[in-house]
PDB file of C-alpha atoms and ligand atoms in Angstrom:
ATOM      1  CA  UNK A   1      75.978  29.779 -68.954  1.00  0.00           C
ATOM      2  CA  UNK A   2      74.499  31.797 -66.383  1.00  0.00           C
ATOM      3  CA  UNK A   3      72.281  31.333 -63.585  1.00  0.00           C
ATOM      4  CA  UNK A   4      69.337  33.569 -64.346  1.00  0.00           C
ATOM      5  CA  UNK A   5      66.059  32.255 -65.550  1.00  0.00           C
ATOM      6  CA  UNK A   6      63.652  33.474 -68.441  1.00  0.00           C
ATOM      7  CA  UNK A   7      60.717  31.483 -69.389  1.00  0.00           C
ATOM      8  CA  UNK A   8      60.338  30.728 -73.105  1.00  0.00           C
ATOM      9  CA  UNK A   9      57.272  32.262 -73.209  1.00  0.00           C
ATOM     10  CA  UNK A  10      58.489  35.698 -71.947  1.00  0.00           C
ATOM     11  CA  UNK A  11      57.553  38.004 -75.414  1.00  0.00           C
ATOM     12  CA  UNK A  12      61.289  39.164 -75.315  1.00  0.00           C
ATOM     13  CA  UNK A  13      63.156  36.089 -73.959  1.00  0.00           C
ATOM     14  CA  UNK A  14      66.020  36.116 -76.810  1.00  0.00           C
ATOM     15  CA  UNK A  15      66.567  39.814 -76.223  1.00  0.00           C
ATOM     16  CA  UNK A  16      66.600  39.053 -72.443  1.00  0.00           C
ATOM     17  CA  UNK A  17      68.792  36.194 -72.517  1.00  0.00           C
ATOM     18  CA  UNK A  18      71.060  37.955 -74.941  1.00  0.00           C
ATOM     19  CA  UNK A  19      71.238  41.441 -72.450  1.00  0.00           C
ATOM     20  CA  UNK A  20      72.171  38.525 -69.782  1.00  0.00           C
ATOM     21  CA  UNK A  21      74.882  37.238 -71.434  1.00  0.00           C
ATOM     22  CA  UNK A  22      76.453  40.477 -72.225  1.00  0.00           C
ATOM     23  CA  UNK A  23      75.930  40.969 -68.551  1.00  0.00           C
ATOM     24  CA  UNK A  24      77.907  37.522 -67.869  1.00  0.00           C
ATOM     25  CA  UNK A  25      80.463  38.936 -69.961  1.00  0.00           C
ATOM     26  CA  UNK A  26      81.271  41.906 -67.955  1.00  0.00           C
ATOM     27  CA  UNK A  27      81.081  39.911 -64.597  1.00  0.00           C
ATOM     28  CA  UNK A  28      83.416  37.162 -66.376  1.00  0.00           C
ATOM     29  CA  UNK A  29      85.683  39.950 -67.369  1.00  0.00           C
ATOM     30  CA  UNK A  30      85.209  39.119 -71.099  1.00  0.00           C
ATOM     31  CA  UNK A  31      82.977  42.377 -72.141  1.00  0.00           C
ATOM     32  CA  UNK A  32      83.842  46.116 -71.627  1.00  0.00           C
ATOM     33  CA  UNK A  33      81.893  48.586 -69.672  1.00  0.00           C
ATOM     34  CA  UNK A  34      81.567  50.415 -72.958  1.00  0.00           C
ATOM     35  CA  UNK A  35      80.083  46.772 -74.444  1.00  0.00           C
ATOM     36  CA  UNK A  36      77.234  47.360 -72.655  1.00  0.00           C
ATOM     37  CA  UNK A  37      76.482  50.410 -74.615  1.00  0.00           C
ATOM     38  CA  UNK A  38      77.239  49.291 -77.907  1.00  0.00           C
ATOM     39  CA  UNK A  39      75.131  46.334 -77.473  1.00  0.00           C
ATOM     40  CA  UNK A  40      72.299  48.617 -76.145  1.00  0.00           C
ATOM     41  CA  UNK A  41      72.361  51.319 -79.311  1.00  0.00           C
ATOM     42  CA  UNK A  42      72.620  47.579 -81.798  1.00  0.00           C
ATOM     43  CA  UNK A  43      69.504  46.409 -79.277  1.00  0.00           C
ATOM     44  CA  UNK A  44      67.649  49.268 -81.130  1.00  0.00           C
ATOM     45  CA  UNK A  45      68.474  48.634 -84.606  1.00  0.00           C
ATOM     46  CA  UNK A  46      67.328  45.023 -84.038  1.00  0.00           C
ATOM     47  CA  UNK A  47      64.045  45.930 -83.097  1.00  0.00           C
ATOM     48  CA  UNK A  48      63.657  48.159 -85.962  1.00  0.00           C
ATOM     49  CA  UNK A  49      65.005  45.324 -88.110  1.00  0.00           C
ATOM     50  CA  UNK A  50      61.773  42.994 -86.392  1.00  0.00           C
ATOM     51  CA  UNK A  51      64.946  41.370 -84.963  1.00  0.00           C
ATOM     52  CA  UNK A  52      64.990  39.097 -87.654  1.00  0.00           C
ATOM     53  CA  UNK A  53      67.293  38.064 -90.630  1.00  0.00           C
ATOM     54  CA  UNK A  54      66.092  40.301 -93.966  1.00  0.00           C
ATOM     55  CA  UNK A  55      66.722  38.939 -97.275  1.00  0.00           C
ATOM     56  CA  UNK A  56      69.294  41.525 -97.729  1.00  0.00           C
ATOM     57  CA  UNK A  57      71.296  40.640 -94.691  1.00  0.00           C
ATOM     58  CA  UNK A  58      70.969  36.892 -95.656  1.00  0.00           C
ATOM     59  CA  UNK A  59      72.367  37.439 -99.302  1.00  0.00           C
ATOM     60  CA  UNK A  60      75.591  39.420 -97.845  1.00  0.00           C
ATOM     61  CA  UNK A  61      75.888  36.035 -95.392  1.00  0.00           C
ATOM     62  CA  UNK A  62      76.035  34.006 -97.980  1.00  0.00           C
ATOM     63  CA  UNK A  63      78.518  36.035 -99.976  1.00  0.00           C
ATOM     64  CA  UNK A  64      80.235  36.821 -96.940  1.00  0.00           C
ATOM     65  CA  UNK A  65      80.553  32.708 -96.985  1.00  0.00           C
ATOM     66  CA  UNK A  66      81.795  32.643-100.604  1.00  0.00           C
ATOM     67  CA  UNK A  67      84.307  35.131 -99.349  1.00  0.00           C
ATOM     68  CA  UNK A  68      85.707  32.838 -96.784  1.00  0.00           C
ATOM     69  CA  UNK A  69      85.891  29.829 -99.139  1.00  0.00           C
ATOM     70  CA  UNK A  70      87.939  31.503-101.353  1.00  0.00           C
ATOM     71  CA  UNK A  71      90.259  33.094 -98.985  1.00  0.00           C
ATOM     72  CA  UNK A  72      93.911  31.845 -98.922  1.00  0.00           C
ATOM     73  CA  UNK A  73      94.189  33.365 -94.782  1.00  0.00           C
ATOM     74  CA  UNK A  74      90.771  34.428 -93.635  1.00  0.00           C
ATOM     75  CA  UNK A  75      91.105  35.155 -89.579  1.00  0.00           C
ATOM     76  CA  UNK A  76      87.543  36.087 -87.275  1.00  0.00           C
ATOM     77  CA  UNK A  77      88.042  38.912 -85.929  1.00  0.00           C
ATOM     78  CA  UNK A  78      86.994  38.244 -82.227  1.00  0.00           C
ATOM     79  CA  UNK A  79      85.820  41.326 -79.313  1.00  0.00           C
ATOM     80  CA  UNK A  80      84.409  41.169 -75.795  1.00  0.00           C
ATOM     81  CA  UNK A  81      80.897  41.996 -76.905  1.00  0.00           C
ATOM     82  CA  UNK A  82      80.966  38.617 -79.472  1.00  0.00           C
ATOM     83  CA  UNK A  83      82.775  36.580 -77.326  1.00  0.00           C
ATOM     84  CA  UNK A  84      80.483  36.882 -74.920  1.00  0.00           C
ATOM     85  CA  UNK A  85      77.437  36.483 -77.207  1.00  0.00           C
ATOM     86  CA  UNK A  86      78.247  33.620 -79.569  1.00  0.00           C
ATOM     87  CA  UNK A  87      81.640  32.153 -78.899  1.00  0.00           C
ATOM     88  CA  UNK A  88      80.398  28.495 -79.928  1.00  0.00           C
ATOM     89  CA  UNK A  89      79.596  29.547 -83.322  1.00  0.00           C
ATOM     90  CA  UNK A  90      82.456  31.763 -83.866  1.00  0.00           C
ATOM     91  CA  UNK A  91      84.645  28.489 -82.739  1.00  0.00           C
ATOM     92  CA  UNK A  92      82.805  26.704 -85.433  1.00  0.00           C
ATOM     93  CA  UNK A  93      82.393  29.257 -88.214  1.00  0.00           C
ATOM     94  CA  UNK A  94      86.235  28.959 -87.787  1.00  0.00           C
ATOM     95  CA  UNK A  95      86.421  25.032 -88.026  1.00  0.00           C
ATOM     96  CA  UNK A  96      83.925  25.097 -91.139  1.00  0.00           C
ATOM     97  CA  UNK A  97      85.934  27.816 -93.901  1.00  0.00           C
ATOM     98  CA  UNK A  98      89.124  27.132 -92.103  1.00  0.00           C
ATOM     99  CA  UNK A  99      89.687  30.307 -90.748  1.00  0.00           C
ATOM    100  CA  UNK A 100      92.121  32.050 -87.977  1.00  0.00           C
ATOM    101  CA  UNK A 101      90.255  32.986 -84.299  1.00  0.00           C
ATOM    102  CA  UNK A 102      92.185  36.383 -83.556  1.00  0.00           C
ATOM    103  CA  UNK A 103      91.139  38.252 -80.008  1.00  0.00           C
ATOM    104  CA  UNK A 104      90.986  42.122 -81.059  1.00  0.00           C
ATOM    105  CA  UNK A 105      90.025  44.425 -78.201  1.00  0.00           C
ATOM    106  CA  UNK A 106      89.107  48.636 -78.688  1.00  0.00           C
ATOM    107  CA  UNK A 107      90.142  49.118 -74.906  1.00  0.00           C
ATOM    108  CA  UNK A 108      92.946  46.184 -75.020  1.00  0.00           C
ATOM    109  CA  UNK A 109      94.363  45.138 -71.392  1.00  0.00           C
ATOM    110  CA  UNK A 110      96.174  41.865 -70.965  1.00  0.00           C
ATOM    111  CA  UNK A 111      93.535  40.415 -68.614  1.00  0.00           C
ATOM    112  CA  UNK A 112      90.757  40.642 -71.055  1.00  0.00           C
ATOM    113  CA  UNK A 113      92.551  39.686 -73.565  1.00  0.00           C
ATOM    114  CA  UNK A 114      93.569  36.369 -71.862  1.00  0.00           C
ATOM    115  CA  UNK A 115      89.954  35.916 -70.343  1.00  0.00           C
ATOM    116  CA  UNK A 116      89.259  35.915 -74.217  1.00  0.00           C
ATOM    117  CA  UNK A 117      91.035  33.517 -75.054  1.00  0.00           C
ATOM    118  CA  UNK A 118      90.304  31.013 -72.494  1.00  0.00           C
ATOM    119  CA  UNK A 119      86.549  31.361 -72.978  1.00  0.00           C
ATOM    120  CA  UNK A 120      87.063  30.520 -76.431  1.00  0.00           C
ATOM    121  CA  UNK A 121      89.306  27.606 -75.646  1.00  0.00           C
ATOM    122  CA  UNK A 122      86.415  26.705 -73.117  1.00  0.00           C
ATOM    123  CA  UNK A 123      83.833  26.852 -76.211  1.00  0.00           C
ATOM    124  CA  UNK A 124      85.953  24.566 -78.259  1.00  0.00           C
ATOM    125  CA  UNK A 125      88.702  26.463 -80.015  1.00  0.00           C
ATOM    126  CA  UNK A 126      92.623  25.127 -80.569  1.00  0.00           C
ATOM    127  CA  UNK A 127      94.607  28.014 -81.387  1.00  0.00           C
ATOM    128  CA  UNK A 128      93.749  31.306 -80.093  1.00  0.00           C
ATOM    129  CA  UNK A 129      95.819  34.250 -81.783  1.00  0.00           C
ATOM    130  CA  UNK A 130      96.025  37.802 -80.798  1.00  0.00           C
ATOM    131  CA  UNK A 131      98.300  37.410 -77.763  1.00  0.00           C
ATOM    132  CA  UNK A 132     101.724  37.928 -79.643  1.00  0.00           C
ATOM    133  CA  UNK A 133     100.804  41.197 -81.112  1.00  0.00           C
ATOM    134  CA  UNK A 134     103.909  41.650 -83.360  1.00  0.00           C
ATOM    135  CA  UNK A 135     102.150  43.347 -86.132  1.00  0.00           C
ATOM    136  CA  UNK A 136     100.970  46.506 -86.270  1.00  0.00           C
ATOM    137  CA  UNK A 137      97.697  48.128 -88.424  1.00  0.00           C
ATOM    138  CA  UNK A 138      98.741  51.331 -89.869  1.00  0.00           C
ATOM    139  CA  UNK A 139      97.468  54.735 -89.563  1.00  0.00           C
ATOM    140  CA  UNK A 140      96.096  54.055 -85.867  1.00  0.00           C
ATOM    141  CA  UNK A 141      97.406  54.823 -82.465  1.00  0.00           C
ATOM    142  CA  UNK A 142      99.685  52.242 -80.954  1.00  0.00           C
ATOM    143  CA  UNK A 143      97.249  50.162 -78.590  1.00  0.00           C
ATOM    144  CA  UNK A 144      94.583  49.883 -81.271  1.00  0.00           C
ATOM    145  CA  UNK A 145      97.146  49.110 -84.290  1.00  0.00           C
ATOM    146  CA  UNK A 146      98.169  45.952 -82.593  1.00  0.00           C
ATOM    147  CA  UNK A 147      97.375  42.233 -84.466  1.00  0.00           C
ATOM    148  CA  UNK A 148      99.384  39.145 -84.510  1.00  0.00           C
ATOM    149  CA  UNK A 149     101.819  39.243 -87.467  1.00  0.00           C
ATOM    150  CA  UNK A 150     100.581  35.671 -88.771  1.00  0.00           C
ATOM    151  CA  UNK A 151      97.084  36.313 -88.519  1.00  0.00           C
ATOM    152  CA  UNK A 152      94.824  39.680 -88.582  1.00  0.00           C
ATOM    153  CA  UNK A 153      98.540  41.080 -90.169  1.00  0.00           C
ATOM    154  CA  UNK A 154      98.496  37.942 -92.999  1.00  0.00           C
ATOM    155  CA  UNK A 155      94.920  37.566 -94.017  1.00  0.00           C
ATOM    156  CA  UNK A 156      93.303  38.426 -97.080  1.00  0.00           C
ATOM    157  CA  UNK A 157      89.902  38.162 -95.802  1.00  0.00           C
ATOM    158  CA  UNK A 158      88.688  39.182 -92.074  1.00  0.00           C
ATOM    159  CA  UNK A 159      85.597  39.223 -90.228  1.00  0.00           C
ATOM    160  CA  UNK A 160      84.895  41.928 -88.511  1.00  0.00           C
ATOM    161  CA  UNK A 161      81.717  41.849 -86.414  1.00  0.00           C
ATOM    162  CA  UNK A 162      81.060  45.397 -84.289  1.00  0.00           C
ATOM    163  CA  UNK A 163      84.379  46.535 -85.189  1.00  0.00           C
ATOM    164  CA  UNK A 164      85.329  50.538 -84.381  1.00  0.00           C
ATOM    165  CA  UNK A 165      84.913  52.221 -87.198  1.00  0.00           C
ATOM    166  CA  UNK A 166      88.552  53.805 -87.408  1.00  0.00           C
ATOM    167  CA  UNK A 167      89.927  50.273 -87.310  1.00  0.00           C
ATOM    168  CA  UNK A 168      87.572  48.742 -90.077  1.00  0.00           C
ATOM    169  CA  UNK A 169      88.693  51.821 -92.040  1.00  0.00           C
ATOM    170  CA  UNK A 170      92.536  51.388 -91.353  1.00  0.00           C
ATOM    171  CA  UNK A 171      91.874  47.304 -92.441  1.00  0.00           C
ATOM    172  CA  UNK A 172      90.373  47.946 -95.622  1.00  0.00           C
ATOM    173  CA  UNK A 173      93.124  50.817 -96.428  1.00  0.00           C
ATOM    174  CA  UNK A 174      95.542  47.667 -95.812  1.00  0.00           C
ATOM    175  CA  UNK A 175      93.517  46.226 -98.603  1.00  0.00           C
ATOM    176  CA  UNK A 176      92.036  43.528 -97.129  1.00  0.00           C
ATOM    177  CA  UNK A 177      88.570  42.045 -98.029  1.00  0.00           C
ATOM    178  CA  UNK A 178      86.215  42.910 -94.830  1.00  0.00           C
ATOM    179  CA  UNK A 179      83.293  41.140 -93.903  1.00  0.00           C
ATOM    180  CA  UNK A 180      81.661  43.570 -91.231  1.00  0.00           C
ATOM    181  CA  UNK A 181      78.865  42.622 -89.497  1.00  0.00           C
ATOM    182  CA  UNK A 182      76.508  45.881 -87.888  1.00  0.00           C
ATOM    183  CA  UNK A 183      73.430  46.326 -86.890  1.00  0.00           C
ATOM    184  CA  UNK A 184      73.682  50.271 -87.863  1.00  0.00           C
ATOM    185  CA  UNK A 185      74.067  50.345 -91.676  1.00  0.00           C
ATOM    186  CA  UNK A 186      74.962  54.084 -91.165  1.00  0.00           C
ATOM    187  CA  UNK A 187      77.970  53.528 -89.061  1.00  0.00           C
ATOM    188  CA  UNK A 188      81.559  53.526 -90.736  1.00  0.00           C
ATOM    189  CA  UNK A 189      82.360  50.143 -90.335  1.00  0.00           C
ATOM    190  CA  UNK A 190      79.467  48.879 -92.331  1.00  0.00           C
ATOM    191  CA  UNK A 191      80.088  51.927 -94.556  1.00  0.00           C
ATOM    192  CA  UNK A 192      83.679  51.272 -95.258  1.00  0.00           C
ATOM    193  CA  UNK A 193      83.118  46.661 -95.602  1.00  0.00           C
ATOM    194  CA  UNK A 194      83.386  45.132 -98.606  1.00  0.00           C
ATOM    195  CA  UNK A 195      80.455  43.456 -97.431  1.00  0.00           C
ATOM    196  CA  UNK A 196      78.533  44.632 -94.983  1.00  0.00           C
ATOM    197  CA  UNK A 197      76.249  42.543 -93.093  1.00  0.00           C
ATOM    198  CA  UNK A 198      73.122  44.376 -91.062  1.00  0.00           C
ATOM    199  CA  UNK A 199      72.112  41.953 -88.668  1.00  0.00           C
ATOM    200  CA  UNK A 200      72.689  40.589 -85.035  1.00  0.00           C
ATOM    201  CA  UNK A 201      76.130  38.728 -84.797  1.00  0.00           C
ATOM    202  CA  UNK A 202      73.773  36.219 -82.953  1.00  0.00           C
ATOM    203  CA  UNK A 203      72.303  35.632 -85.978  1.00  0.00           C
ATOM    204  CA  UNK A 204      74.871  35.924 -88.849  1.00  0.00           C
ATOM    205  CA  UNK A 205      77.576  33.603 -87.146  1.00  0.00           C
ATOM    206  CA  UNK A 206      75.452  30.706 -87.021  1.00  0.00           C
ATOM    207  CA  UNK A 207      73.720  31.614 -90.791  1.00  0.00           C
ATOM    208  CA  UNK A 208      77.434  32.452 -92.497  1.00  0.00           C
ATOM    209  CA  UNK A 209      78.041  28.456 -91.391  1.00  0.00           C
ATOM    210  CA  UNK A 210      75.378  27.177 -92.974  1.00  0.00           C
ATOM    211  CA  UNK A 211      75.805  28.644 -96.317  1.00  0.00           C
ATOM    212  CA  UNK A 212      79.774  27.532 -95.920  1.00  0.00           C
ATOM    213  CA  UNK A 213      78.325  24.248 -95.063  1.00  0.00           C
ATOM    214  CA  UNK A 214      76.027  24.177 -97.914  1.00  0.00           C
ATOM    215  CA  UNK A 215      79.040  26.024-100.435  1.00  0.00           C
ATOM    216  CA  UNK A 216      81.660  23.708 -99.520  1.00  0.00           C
ATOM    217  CA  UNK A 217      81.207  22.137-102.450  1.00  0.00           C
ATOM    218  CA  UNK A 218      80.799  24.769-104.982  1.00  0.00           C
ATOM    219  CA  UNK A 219      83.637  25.162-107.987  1.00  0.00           C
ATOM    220  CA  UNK A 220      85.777  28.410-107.591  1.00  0.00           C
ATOM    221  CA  UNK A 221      83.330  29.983-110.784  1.00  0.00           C
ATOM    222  CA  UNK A 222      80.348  29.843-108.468  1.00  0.00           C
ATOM    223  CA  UNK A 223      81.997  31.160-105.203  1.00  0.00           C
ATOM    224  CA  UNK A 224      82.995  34.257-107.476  1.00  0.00           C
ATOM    225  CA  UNK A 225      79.884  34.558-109.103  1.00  0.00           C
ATOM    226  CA  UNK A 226      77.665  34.882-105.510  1.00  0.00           C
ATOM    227  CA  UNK A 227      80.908  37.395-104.397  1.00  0.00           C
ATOM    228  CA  UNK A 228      80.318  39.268-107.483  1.00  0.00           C
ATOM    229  CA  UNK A 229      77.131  39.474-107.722  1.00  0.00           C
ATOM    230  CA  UNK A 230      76.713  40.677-104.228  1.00  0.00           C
ATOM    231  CA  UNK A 231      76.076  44.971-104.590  1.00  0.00           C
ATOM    232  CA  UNK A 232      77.053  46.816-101.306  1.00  0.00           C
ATOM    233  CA  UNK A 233      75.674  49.667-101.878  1.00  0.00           C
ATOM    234  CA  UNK A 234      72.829  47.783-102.627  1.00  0.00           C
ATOM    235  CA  UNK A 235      72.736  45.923 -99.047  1.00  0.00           C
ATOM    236  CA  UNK A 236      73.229  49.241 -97.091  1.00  0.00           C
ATOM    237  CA  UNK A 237      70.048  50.963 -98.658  1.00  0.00           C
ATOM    238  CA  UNK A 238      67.874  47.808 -98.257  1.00  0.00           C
ATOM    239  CA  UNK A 239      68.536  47.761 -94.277  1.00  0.00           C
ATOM    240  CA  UNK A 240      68.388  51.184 -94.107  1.00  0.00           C
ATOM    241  CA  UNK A 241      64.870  51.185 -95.718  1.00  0.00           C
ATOM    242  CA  UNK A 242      63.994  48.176 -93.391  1.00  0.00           C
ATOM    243  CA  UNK A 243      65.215  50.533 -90.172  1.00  0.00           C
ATOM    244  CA  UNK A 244      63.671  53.581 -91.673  1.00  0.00           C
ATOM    245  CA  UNK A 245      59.993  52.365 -93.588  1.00  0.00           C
ATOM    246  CA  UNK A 246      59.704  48.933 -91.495  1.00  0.00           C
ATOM    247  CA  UNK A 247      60.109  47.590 -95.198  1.00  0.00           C
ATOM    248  CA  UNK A 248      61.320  43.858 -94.341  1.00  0.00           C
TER     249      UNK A 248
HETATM  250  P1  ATP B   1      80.863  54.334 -85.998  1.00  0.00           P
HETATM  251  O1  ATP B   1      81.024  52.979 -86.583  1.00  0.00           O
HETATM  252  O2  ATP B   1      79.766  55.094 -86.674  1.00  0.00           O
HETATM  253  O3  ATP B   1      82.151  55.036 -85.918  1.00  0.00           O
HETATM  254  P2  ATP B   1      80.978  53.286 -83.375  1.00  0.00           P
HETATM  255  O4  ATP B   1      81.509  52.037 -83.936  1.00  0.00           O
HETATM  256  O5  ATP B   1      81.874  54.139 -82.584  1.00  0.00           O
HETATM  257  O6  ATP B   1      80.329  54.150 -84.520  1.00  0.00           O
HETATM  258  P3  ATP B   1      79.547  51.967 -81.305  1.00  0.00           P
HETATM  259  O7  ATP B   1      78.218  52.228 -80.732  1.00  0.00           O
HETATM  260  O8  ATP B   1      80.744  51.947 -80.452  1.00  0.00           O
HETATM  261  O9  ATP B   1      79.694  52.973 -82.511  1.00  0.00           O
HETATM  262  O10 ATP B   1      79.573  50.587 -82.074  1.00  0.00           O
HETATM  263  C1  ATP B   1      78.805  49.541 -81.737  1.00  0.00           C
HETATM  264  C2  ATP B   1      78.186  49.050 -83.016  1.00  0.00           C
HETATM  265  O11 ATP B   1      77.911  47.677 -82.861  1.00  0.00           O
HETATM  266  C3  ATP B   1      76.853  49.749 -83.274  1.00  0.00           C
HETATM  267  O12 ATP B   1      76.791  50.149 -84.627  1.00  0.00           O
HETATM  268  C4  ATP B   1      75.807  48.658 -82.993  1.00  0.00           C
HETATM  269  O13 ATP B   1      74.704  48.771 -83.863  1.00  0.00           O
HETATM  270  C5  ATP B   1      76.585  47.399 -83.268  1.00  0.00           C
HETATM  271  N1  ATP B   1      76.118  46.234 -82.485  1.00  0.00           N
HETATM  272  C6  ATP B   1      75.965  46.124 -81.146  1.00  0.00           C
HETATM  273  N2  ATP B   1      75.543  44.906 -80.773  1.00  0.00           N
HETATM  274  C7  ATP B   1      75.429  44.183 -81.922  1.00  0.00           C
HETATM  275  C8  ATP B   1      75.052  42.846 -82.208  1.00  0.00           C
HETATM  276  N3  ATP B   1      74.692  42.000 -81.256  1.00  0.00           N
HETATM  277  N4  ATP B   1      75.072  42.451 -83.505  1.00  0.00           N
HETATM  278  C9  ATP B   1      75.440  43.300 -84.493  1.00  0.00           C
HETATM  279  N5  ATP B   1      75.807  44.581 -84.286  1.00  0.00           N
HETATM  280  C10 ATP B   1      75.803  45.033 -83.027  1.00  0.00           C
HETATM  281 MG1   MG B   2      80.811  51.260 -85.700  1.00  0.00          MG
END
């Protein structure tokens, strides 16, 4: 991974070692300049958040997981700042509910987009999509419209984790299902998901897998009755409170 080295001990070594492989990323040319700043305002929510996993977040993973098991096409949505972060997990999240790994960039040139898809390759992944960008989002300016026509274009169901907010609002216009995850439960993305999940991507990747893991064998009835009972609204005030009152 990279070369630096942070004891265990250090108080803040998983928010270290995270800033260093966002760092990695931008060397690597995987992350954007502008990754860096996204992943410093989400650095803040975590700590509000005790940079841990609420019960809220954890219910929308595991409905977010019901999602994906009942999806005919569900494709991961995959950006510089993730890639960089967790692109083992996302490689297996993929493997577990059988989904699509689709490279998505905001500020899309071909190198990163290839860099993309070879660290994922690197981390384990088969089929990369997002290169062939034949299909087209509506509503948004030709650069950012672009998917592959046979995967972001086909699903039903996509993961979205730190999506723009104009694109998660042009996807669920298209009517798909949206699993967003965002640390800010204010921003539009998590504002416009069908389920919005406030935590670190570092954390919700992994936790999404086991639930599909522990789902897999659930009958159709049950997968609809976690996705039904899960209340957005719901979600977005409990990790606002948690930001705002400390009330974990
Ligand atoms: P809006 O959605 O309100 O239009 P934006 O999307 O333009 O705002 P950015 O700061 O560009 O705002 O988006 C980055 C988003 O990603 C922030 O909401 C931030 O909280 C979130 N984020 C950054 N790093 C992580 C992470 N590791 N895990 C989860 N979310 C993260
Ligand atoms: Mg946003």
């Amino acid at each position: 991974m990279s070369d630096i080295e942070i004891p265990e001990s250090h108080p803040r070594y998983e928010s270290l070692l995270t800033r260093h492989r966002i760092e990695d990323g931008v060397e690597k040319g995987i992350t954007s300049k502008q990754g860096l700043i996204a992943q410093g305002r989400g650095e803040a929510f975590d700590y509000l958040l005790g940079e841990k996993t609420t019960e809220s977040a954890d219910a929308a993973e595991r409905a977010a997981a019901a999602h994906f098991l009942l999806a005919e096409h569900p494709v991961i949505s995959v950006n510089g700042n993730v890639a960089a972060l967790c692109p083992g997990e996302l490689v297996e999240l993929a493997e577990v509910v059988g989904a699509d790994l689709e490279v998505n960039l905001f500020n899309r040139t071909p190198e990163r987009m290839q860099a993309i898809v070879d660290h994922l390759r690197e981390h384990g992944a088969e089929e990369v999509k997002g290169l062939t960008a034949d299909g087209r989002i509506p509503g948004l300016d030709h650069e950012r419209a672009k998917v592959d026509a046979d995967g972001i274009g086909d699903a039903d169901v996509v993961l979205v984790p730190l999506e723009d907010g104009d694109r998660a609002e042009a996807l669920s216009e298209m009517g798909k299902i949206e699993l967003v995850i965002d640390l800010n439960p204010l921003s539009r993305s998590a504002q416009c998901a069908t389920v919005p999940i406030v935590d670190n991507v570092i954390r919700a990747v992994p936790n999404i897998t086991r639930h599909a893991r522990e789902l897999k064998g659930a009958s159709r009835e049950e997968l609809e009755a976690i996705v039904d009972g899960f209340d957005r609204e719901a979600a977005l005030a409990a990790a606002e409170r948690a930001i705002r009152d400390g009330d974990t």
